[in-house]
Every structure is written in structure tokens, then in C-alpha cells.
PDB file of C-alpha atoms in Angstrom:
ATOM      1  CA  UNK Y 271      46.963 -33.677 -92.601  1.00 73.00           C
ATOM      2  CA  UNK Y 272      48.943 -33.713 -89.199  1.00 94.00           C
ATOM      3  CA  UNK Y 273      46.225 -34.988 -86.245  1.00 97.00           C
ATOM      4  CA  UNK Y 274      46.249 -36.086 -82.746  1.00 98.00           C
ATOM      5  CA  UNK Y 275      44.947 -39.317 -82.519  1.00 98.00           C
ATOM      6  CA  UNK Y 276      43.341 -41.157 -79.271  1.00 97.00           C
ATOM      7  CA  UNK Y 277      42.387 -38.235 -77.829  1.00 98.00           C
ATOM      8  CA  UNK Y 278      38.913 -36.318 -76.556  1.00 98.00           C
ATOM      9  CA  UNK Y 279      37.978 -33.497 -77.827  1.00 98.00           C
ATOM     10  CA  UNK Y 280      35.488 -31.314 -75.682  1.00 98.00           C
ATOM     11  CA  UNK Y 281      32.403 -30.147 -77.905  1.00 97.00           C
ATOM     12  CA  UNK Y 282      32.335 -26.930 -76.699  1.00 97.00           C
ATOM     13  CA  UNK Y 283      34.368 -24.096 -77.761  1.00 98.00           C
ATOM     14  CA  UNK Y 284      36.742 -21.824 -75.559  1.00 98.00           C
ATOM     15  CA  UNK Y 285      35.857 -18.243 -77.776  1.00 97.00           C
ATOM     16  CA  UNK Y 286      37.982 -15.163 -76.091  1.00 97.00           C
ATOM     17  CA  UNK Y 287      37.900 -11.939 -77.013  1.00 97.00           C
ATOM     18  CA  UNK Y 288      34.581 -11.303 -78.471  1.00 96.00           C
ATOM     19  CA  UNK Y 289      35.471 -13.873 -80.764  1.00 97.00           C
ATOM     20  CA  UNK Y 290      38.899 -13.397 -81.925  1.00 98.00           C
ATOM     21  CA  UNK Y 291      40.095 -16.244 -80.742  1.00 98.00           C
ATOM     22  CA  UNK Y 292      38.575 -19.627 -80.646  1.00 98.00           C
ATOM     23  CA  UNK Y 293      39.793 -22.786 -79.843  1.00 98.00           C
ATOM     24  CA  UNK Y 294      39.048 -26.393 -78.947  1.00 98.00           C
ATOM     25  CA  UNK Y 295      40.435 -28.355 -75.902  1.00 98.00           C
ATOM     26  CA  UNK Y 296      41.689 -31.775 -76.583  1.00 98.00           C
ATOM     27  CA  UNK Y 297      42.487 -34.025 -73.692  1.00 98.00           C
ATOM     28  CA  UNK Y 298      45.109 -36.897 -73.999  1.00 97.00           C
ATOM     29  CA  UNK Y 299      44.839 -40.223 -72.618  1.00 96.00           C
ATOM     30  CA  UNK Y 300      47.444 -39.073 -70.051  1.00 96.00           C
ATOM     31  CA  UNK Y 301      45.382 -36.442 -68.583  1.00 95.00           C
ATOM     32  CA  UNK Y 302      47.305 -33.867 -70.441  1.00 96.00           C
ATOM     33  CA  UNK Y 303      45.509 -30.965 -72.475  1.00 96.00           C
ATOM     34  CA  UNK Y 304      46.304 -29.001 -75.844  1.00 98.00           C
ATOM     35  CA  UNK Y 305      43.874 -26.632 -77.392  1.00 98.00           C
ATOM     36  CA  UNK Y 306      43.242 -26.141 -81.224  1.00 98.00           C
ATOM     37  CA  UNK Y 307      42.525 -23.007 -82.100  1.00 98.00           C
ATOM     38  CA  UNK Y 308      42.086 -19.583 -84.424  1.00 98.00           C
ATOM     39  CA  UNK Y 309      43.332 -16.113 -83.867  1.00 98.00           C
ATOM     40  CA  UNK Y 310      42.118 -13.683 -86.275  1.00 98.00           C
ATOM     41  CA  UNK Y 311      44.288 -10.480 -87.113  1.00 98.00           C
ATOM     42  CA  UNK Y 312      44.316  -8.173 -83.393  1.00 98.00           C
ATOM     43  CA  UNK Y 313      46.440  -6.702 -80.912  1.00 98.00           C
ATOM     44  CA  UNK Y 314      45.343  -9.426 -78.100  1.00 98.00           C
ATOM     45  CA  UNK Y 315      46.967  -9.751 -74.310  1.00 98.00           C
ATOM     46  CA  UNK Y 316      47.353 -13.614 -73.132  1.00 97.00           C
ATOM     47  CA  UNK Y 317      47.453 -14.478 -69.793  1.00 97.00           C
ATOM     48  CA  UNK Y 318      48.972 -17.485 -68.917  1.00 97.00           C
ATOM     49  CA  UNK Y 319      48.377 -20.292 -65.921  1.00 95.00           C
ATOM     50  CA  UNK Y 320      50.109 -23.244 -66.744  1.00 95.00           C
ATOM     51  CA  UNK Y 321      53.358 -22.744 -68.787  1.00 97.00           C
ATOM     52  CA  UNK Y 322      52.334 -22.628 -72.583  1.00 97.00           C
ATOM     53  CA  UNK Y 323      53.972 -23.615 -76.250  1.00 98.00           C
ATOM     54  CA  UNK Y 324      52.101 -22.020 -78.946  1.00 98.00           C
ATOM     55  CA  UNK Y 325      52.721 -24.135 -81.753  1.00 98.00           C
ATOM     56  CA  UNK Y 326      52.382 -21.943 -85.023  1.00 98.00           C
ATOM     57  CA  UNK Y 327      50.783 -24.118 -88.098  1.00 97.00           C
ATOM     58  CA  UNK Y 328      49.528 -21.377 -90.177  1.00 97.00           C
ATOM     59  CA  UNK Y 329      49.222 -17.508 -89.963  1.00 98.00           C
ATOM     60  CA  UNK Y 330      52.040 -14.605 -88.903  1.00 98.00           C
ATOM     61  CA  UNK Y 331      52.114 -12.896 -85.689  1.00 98.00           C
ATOM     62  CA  UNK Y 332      54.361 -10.452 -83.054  1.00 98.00           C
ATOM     63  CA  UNK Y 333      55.170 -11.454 -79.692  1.00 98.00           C
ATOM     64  CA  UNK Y 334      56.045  -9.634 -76.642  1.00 98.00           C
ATOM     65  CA  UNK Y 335      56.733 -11.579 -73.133  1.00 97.00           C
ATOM     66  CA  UNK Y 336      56.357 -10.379 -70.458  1.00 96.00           C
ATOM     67  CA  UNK Y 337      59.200  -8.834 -69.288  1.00 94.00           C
ATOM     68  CA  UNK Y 338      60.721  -8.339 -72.476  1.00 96.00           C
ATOM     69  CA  UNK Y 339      61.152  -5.146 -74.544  1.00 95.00           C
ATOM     70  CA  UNK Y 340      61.271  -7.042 -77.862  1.00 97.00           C
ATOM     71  CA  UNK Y 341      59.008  -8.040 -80.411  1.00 98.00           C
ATOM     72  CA  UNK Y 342      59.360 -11.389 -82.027  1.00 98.00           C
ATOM     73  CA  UNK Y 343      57.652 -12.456 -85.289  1.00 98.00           C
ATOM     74  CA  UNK Y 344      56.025 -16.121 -85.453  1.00 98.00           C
ATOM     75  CA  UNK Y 345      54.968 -17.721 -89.046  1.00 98.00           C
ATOM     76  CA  UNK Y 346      53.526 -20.979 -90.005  1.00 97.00           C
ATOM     77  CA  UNK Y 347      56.539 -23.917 -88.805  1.00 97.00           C
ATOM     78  CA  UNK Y 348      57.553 -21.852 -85.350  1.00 98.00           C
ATOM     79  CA  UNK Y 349      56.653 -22.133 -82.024  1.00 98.00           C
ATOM     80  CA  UNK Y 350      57.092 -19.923 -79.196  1.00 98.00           C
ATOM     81  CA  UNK Y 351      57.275 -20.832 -75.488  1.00 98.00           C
ATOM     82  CA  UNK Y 352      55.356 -18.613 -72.447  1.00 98.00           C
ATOM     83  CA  UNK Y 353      56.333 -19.354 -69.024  1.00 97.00           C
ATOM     84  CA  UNK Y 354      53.572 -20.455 -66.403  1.00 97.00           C
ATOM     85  CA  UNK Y 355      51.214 -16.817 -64.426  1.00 97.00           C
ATOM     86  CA  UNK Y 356      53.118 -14.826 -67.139  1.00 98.00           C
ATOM     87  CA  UNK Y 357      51.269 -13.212 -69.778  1.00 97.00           C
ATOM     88  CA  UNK Y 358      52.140 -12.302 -73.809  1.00 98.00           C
ATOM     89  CA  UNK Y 359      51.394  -9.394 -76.223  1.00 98.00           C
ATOM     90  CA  UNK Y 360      50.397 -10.763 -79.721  1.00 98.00           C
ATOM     91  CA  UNK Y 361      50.043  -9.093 -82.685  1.00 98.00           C
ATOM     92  CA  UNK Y 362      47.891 -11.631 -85.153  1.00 98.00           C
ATOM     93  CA  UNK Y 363      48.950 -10.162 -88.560  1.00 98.00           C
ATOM     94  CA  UNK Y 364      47.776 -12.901 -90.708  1.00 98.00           C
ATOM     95  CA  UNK Y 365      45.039 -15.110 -88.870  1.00 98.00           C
ATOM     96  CA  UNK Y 366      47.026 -17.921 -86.617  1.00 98.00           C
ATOM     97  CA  UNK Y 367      46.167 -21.800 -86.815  1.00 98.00           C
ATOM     98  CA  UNK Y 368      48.107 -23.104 -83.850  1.00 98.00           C
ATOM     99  CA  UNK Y 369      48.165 -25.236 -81.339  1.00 98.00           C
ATOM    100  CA  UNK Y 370      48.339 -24.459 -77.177  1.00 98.00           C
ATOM    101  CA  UNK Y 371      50.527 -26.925 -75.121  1.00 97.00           C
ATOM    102  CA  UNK Y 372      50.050 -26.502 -71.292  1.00 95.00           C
ATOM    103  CA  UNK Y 373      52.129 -27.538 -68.875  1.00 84.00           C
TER     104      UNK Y 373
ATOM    105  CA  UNK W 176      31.848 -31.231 -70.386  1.00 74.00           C
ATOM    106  CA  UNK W 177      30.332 -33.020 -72.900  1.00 94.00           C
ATOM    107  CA  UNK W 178      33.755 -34.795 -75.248  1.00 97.00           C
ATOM    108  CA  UNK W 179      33.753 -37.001 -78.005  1.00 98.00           C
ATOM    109  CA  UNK W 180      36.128 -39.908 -76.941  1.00 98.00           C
ATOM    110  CA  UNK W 181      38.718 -41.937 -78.839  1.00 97.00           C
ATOM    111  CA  UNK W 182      38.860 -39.910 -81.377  1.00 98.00           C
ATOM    112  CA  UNK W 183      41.211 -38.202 -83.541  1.00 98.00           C
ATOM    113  CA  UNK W 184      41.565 -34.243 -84.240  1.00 98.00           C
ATOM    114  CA  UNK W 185      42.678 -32.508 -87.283  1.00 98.00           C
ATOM    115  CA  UNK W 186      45.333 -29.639 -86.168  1.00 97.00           C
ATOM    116  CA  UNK W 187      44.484 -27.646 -88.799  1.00 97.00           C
ATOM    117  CA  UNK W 188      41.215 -25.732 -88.751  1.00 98.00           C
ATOM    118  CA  UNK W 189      38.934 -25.045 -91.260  1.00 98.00           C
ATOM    119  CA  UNK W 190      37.753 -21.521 -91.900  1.00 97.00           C
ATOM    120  CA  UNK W 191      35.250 -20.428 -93.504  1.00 97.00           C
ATOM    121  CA  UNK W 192      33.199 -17.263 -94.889  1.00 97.00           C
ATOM    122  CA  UNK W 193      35.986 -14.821 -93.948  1.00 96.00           C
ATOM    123  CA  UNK W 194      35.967 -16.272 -90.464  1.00 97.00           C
ATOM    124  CA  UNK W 195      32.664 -16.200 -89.618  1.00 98.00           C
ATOM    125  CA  UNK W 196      32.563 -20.268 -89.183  1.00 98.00           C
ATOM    126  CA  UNK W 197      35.970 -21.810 -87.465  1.00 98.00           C
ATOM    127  CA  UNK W 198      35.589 -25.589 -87.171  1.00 98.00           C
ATOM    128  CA  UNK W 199      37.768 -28.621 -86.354  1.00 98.00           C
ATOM    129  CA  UNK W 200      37.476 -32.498 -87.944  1.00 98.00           C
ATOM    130  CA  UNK W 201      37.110 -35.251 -85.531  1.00 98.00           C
ATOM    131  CA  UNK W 202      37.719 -38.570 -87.008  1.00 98.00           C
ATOM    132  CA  UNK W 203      36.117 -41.894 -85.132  1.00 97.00           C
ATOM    133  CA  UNK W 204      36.979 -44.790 -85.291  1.00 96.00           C
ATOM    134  CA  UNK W 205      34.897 -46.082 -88.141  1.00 96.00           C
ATOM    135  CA  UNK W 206      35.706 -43.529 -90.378  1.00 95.00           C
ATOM    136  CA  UNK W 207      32.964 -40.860 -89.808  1.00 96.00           C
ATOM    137  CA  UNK W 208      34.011 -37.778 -89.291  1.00 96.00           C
ATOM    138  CA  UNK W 209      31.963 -34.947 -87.609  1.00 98.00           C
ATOM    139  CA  UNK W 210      33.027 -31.597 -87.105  1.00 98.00           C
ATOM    140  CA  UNK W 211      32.857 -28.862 -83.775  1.00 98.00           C
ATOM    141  CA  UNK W 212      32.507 -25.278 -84.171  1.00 98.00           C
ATOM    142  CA  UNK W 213      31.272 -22.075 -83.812  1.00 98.00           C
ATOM    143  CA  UNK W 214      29.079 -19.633 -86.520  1.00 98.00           C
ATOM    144  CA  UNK W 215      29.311 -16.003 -85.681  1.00 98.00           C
ATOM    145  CA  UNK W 216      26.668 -13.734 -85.970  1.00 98.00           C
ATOM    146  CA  UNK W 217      26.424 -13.296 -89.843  1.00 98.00           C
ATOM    147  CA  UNK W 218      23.864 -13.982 -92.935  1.00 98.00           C
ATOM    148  CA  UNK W 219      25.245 -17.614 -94.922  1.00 98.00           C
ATOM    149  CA  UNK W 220      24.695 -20.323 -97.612  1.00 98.00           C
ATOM    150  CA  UNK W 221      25.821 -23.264 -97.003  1.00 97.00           C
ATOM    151  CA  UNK W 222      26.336 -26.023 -99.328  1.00 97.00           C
ATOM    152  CA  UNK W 223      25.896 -29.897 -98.235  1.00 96.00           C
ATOM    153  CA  UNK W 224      27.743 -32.627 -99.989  1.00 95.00           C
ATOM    154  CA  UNK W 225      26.862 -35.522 -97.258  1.00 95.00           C
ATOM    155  CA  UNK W 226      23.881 -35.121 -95.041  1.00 97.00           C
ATOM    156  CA  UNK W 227      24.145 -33.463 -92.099  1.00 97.00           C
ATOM    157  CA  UNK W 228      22.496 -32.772 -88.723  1.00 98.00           C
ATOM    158  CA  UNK W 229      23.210 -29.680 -87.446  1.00 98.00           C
ATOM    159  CA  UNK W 230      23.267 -29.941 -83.023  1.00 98.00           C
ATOM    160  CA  UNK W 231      23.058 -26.602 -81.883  1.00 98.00           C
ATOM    161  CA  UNK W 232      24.903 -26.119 -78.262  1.00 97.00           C
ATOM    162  CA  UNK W 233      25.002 -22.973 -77.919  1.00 97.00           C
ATOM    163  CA  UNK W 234      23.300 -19.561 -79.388  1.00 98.00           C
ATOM    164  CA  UNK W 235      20.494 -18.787 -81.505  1.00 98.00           C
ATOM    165  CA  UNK W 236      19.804 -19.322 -85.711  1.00 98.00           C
ATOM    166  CA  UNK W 237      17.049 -18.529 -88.220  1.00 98.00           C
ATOM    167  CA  UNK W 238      17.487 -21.576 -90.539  1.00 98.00           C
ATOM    168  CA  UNK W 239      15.744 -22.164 -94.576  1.00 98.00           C
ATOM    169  CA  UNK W 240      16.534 -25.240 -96.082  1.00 97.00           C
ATOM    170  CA  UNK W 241      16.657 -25.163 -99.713  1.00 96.00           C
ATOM    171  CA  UNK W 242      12.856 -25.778-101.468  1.00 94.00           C
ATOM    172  CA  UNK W 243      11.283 -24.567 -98.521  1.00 96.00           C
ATOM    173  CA  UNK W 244      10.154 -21.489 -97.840  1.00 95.00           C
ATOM    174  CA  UNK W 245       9.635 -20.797 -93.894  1.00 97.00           C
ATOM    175  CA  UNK W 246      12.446 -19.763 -91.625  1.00 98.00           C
ATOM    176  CA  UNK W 247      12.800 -22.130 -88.359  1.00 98.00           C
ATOM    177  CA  UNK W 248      14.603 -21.214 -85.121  1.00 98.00           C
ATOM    178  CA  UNK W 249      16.853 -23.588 -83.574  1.00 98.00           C
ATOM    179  CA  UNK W 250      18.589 -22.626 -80.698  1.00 98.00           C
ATOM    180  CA  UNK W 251      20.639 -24.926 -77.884  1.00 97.00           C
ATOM    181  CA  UNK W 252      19.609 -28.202 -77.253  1.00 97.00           C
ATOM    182  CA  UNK W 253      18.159 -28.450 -80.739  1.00 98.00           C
ATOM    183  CA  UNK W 254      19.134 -29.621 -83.947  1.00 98.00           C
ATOM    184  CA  UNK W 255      18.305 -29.502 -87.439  1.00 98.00           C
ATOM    185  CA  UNK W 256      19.007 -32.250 -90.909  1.00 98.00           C
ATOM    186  CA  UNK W 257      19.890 -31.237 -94.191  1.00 98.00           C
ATOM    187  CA  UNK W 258      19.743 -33.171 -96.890  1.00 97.00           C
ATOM    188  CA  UNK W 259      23.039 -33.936 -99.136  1.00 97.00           C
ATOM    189  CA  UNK W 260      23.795 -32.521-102.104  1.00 97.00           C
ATOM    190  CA  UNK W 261      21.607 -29.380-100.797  1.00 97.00           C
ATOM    191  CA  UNK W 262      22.281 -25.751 -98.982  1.00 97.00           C
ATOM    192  CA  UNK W 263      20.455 -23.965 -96.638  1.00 98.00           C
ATOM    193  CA  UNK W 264      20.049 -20.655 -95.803  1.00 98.00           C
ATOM    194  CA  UNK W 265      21.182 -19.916 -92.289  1.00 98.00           C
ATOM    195  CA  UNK W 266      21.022 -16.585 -90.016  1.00 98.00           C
ATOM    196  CA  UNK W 267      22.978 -16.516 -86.808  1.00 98.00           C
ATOM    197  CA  UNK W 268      21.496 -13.884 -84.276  1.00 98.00           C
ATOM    198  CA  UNK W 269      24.275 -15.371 -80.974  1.00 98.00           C
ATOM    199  CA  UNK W 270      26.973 -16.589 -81.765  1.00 98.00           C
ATOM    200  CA  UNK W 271      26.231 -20.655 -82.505  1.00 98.00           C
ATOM    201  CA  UNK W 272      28.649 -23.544 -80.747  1.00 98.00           C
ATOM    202  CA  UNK W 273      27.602 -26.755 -82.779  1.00 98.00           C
ATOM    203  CA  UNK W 274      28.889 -30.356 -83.560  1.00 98.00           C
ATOM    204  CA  UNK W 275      28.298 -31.037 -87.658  1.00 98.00           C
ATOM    205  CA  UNK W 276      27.365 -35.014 -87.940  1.00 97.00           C
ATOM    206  CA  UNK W 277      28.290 -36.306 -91.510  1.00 95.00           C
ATOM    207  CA  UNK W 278      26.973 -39.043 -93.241  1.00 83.00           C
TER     208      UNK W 278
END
């Protein structure tokens, strides 16, 4: 099964939204961070800092950017990319196994 | 933060009970393997195959190991053992963060 290797991983979950969405930081020898993470099914609103890839692995969901008027649908295999002090609209139809890349 | 260094993470998570327990694999470098995540509130059985100590970071549980018969409360900072091969009974009352040691 895919894995990051020579990492940290912080022992503490990030949970959001009352629990929809959980998620573990993992921080790269670099400095750099991803987050591993859950979102069950919900209409959720992300705001983002740092620019963001959410890397799809398992699950189906809707995207909005900011911005945009269109809905995109994400499966298992995509990714989508959210620019930095943006935010996205997701619909989580099928709950999402992804991973976060900032910056 | 407390981290778990030099380690490697398993993308994929591992949900269980409908959701109600979302947990990642961290793999050292010996081999062991422990696992971080989160219980929500709920009623559950789980079922051992290794041993495994159970260190509560965050939240509240009611836990009854199989063959005994009193409930104990562990909450964070604490941590509990259960035998392999075993289950124990275990009621979440906030939401638990916890790191599963294997082995």
C-alpha cells in the first residue's frame, strides 16, 4: 500500500467540522507538510492558507472554487488543485481518503 | 506537538464501524507498526489480534475488557492493555484522540 516514508507524523489529530473531517499532519524531512485524512459524505466549505492539492485516493466528491460557477466531480485517482487564502465548496458523496499538499 | 519520527505513514486510512474510528498505520523502523486515531462518541467491540495498549490523548472512555466485569475510565494522559487474541468493550463519551501500540 502506497506510504510516505521518513517522515513524522504528529499524534494528534486535526478533526474539523464536528468530526467530518479528520486528518493527520505528516511533516517531511524538508520541513514540508501533507495531511492524511477522511471526509465523510457533507456539504463542507474549505478555507485555504497555503496553496493546496487534494490528492483523491478513495471516495467521490463535487468541487466548487472559489470564483467559479462550476461544479467538478473528484473520484479515487484525481486530484484537484486550490490556490493559496482561497477557499472550496465540497460535496463528499462517497467518504474521501485523500491526501492535503500545502504549499 | 508530540510526532513519532522516522517513520513511515500509510496514505490510506483505515475506517472502521461506519466511521466512528478513522486511523492511520505508522511503520518504524523495526517493523512495528502502531496506529493514530480518533473514536467518536459511540458504543463498540473491538477485537485484538496482537496486544495492544491503548494511550488515550484526548477525550473520555468507559472501557470492559473481555472476562472482566467492571467498567474503567480512561481519559487523556492514560492508557489501557489488552490482551491479544481478546476484545473489549469500549464506550466513548468525547470524542477519543489515541496512538494504538501493537505487539
Amino acid at each position: 500500500m502506497p506510504q510516505f516514508d521518513n517522515v513524522s507524523v504528529v499524534k494528534q489529530a486535526n478533526i474539523y467540522f464536528d468530526g467530518k473531517c479528520v486528518s493527520h499532519t505528516v511533516v517531511f524531512a524538508d520541513g514540508s507538510k501533507k495531511s492524511v485524512g477522511v471526509i465523510f459524505p457533507s456539504q463542507l466549505v474549505f478555507n485555504t492558507g497555503a496553496p493546496e492539492i487534494m490528492e483523491i485516493n478513495g471516495g467521490v466528491c463535487r468541487v466548487k472554487l472559489a470564483g467559479e460557477s462550476d461544479w467538478k466531480t473528484y473520484k479515487a485517482g484525481e486530484r484537484f488543485s486550490v490556490p493559496g487564502n482561497s477557499k472550496f465548496d465540497i460535496e463528499t458523496m462517497e467518504t474521501l481518503d485523500y491526501v492535503c499538499h500545502f504549499g
